[in-house]
mmCIF file of C-alpha atoms in Angstrom:
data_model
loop_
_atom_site.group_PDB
_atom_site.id
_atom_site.type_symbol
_atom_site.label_atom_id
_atom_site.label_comp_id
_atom_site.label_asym_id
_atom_site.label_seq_id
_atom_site.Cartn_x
_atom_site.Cartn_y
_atom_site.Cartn_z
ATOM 1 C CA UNK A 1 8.060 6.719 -22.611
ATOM 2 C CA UNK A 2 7.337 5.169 -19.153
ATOM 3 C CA UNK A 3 3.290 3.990 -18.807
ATOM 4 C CA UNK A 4 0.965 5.809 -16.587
ATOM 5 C CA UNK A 5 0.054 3.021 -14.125
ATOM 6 C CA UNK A 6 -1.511 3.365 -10.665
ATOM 7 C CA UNK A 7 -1.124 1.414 -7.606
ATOM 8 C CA UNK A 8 -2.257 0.882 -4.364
ATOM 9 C CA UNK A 9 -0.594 1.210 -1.415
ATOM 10 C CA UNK A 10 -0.979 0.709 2.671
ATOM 11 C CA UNK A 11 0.806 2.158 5.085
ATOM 12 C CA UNK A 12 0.526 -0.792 8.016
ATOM 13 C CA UNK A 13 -0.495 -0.473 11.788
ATOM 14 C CA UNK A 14 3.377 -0.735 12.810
ATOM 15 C CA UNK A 15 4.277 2.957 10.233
ATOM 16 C CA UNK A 16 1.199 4.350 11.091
ATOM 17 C CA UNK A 17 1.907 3.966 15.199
ATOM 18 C CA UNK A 18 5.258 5.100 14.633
ATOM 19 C CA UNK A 19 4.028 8.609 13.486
ATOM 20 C CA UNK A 20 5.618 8.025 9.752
ATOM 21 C CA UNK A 21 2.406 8.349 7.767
ATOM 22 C CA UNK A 22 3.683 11.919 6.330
ATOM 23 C CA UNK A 23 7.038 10.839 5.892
ATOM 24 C CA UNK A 24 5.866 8.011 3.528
ATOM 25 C CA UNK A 25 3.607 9.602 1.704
ATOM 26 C CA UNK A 26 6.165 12.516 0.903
ATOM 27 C CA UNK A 27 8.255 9.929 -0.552
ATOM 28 C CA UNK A 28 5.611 9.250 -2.856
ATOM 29 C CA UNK A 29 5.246 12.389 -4.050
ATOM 30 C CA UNK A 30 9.084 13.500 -3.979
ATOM 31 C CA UNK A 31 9.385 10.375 -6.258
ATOM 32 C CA UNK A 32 6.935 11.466 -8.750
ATOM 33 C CA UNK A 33 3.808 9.428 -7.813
ATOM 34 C CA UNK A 34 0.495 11.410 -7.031
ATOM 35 C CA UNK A 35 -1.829 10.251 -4.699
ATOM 36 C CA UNK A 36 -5.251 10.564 -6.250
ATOM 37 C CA UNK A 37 -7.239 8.689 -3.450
ATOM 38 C CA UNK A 38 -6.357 8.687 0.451
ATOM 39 C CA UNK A 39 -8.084 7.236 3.189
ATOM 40 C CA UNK A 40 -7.155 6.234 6.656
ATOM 41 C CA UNK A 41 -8.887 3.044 7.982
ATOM 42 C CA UNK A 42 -8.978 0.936 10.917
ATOM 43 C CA UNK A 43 -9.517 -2.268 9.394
ATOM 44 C CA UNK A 44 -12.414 -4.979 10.431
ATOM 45 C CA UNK A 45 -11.268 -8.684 10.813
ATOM 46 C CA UNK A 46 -13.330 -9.485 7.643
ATOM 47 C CA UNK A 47 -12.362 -6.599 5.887
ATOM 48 C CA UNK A 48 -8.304 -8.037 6.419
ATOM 49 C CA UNK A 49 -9.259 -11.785 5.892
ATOM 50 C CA UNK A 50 -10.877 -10.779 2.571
ATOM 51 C CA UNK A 51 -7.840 -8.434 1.040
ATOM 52 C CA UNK A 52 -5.496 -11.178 2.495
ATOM 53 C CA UNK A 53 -7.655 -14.186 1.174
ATOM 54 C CA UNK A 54 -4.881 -15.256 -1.013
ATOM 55 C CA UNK A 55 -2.397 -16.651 2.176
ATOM 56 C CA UNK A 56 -5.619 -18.067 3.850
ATOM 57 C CA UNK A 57 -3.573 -21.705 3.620
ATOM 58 C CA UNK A 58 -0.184 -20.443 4.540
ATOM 59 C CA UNK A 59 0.708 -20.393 8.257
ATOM 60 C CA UNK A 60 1.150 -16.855 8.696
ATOM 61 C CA UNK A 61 -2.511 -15.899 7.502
ATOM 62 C CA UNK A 62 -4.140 -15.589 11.455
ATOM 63 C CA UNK A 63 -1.038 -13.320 12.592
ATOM 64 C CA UNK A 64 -0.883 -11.137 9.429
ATOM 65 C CA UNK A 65 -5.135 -10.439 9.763
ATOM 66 C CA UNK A 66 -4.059 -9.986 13.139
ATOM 67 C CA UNK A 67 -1.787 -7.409 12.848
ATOM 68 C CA UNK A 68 -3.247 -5.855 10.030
ATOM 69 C CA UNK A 69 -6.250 -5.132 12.167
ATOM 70 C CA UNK A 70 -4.106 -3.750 15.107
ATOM 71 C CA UNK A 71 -4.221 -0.346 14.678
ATOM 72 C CA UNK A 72 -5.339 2.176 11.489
ATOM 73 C CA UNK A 73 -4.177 2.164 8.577
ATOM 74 C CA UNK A 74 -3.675 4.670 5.814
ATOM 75 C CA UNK A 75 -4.751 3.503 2.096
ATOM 76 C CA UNK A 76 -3.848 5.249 -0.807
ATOM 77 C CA UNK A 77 -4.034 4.822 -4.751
ATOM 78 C CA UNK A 78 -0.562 6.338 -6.436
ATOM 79 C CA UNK A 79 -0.550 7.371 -10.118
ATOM 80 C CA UNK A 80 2.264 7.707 -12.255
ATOM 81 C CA UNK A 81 4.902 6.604 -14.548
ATOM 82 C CA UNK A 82 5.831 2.799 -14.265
ATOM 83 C CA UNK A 83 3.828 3.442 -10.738
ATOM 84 C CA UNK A 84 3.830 0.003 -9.522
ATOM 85 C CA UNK A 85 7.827 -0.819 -9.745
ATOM 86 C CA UNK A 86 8.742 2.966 -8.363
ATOM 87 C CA UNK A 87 6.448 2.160 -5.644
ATOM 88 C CA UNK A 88 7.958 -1.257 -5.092
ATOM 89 C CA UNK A 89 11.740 -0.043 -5.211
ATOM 90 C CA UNK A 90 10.709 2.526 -2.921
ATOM 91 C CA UNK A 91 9.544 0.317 -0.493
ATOM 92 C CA UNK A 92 12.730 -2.581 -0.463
ATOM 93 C CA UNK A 93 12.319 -5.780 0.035
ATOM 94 C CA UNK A 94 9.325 -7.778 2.029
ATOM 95 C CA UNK A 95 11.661 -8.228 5.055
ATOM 96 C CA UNK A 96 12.716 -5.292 6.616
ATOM 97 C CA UNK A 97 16.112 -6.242 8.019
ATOM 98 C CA UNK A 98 17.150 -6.999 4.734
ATOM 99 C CA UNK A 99 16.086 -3.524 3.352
ATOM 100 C CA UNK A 100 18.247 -0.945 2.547
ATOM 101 C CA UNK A 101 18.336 2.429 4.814
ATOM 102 C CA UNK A 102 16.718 4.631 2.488
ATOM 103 C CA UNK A 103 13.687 2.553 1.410
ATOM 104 C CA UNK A 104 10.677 2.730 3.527
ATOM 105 C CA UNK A 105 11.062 -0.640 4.855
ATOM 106 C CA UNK A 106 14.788 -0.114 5.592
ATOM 107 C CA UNK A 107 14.045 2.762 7.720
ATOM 108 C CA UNK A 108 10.207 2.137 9.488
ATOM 109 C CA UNK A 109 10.278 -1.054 9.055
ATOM 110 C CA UNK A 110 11.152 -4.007 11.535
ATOM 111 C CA UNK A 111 10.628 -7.550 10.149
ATOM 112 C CA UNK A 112 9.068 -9.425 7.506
ATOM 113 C CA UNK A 113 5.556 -8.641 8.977
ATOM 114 C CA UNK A 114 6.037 -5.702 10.592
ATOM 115 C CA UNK A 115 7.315 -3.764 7.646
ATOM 116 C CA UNK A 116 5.864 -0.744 7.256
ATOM 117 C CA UNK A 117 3.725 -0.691 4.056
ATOM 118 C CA UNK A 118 2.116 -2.629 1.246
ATOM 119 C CA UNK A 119 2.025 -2.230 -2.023
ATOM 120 C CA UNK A 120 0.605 -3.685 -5.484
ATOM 121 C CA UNK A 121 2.767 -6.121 -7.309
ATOM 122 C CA UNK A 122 1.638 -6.075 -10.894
ATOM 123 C CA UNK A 123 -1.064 -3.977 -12.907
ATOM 124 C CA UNK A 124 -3.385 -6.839 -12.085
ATOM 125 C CA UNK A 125 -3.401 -6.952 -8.900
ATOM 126 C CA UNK A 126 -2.940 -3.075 -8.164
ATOM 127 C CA UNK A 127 -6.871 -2.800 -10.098
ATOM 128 C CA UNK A 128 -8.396 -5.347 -7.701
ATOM 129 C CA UNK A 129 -6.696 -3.856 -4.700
ATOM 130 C CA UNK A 130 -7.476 -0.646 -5.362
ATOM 131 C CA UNK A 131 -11.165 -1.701 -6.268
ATOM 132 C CA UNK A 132 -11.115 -3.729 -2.770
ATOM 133 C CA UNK A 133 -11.058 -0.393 -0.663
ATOM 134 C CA UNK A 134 -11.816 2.513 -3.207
ATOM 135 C CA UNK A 135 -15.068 3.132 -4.753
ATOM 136 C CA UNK A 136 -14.762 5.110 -8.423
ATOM 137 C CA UNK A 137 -15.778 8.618 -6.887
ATOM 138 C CA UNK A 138 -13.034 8.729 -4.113
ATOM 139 C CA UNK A 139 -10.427 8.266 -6.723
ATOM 140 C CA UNK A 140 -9.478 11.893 -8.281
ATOM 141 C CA UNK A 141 -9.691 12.145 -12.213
ATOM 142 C CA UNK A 142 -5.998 13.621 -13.105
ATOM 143 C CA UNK A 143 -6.045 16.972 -14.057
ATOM 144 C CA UNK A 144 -5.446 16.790 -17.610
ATOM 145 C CA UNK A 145 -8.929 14.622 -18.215
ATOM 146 C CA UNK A 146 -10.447 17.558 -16.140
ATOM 147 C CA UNK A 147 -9.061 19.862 -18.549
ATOM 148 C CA UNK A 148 -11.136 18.121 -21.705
ATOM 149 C CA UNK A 149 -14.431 18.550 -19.963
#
């Protein structure tokens, strides 16, 4: 039996100007994750140079906080079975003109920076992201742990 996992995930500046917000996040849903926390957000400069803290030495860091801080954004936390790699095969790979049509990347995205949407690599790093941006009472308790109350 596949393990309940969730992961975060953000829909970038370039999906979210495009008008594919809904599109995306039916995907998610149609693919068996739930979204238990949602939030649309137009990122601060030190908001993005904190999540993206980790490339702070590679040359790409300025442009990606840049961009990142374009335009809104729209966060969510997915739940589900083996969340993190459904979320990740959804999306295709990191650079969009090597993504299959039919992954979110493939079809809203444009290159390796512009490509749509982030999301959580391993269970890890999906709990730190999600505790970056989410506070405990915007994330929604799944219905079953409702039902024991």
């Amino acid at each position: 039996m596949a393990e309940i996992q969730r992961t975060f995930s953000i829909i970038k500046p370039d999906a979210v100007a495009k008008g594919a917000t809904g599109e995306i996040l039916r995907r998610f849903e149609a693919a068996g994750l739930r979204i238990i926390a949602l939030k649309r957000v137009q990122m601060t400069e030190m908001l993005a140079r904190g999540f993206y803290a980790v490339h702070k030495s590679r040359p790409f860091y300025a442009d990606l906080v840049a961009f990142m801080t374009s335009g809104p954004v729209v966060m969510s936390v997915l739940e589900g079975p083996d969340a993190i790699a459904k979320n990740r095969e959804l999306m295709g790979p990191t650079d969009s003109t090597k993504a299959p049509t039919g992954t979110i990347r493939g079809d809203f995205g444009t290159d390796i920076e512009r490509n749509a949407v982030h999301g959580s690599d391993a269970p890890e790093t999906a709990r730190v992201e999600i505790a970056y941006f989410f506070n405990a009472t915007e994330i929604q308790a799944p219905v079953e742990a409702l039902a024991g109350s």
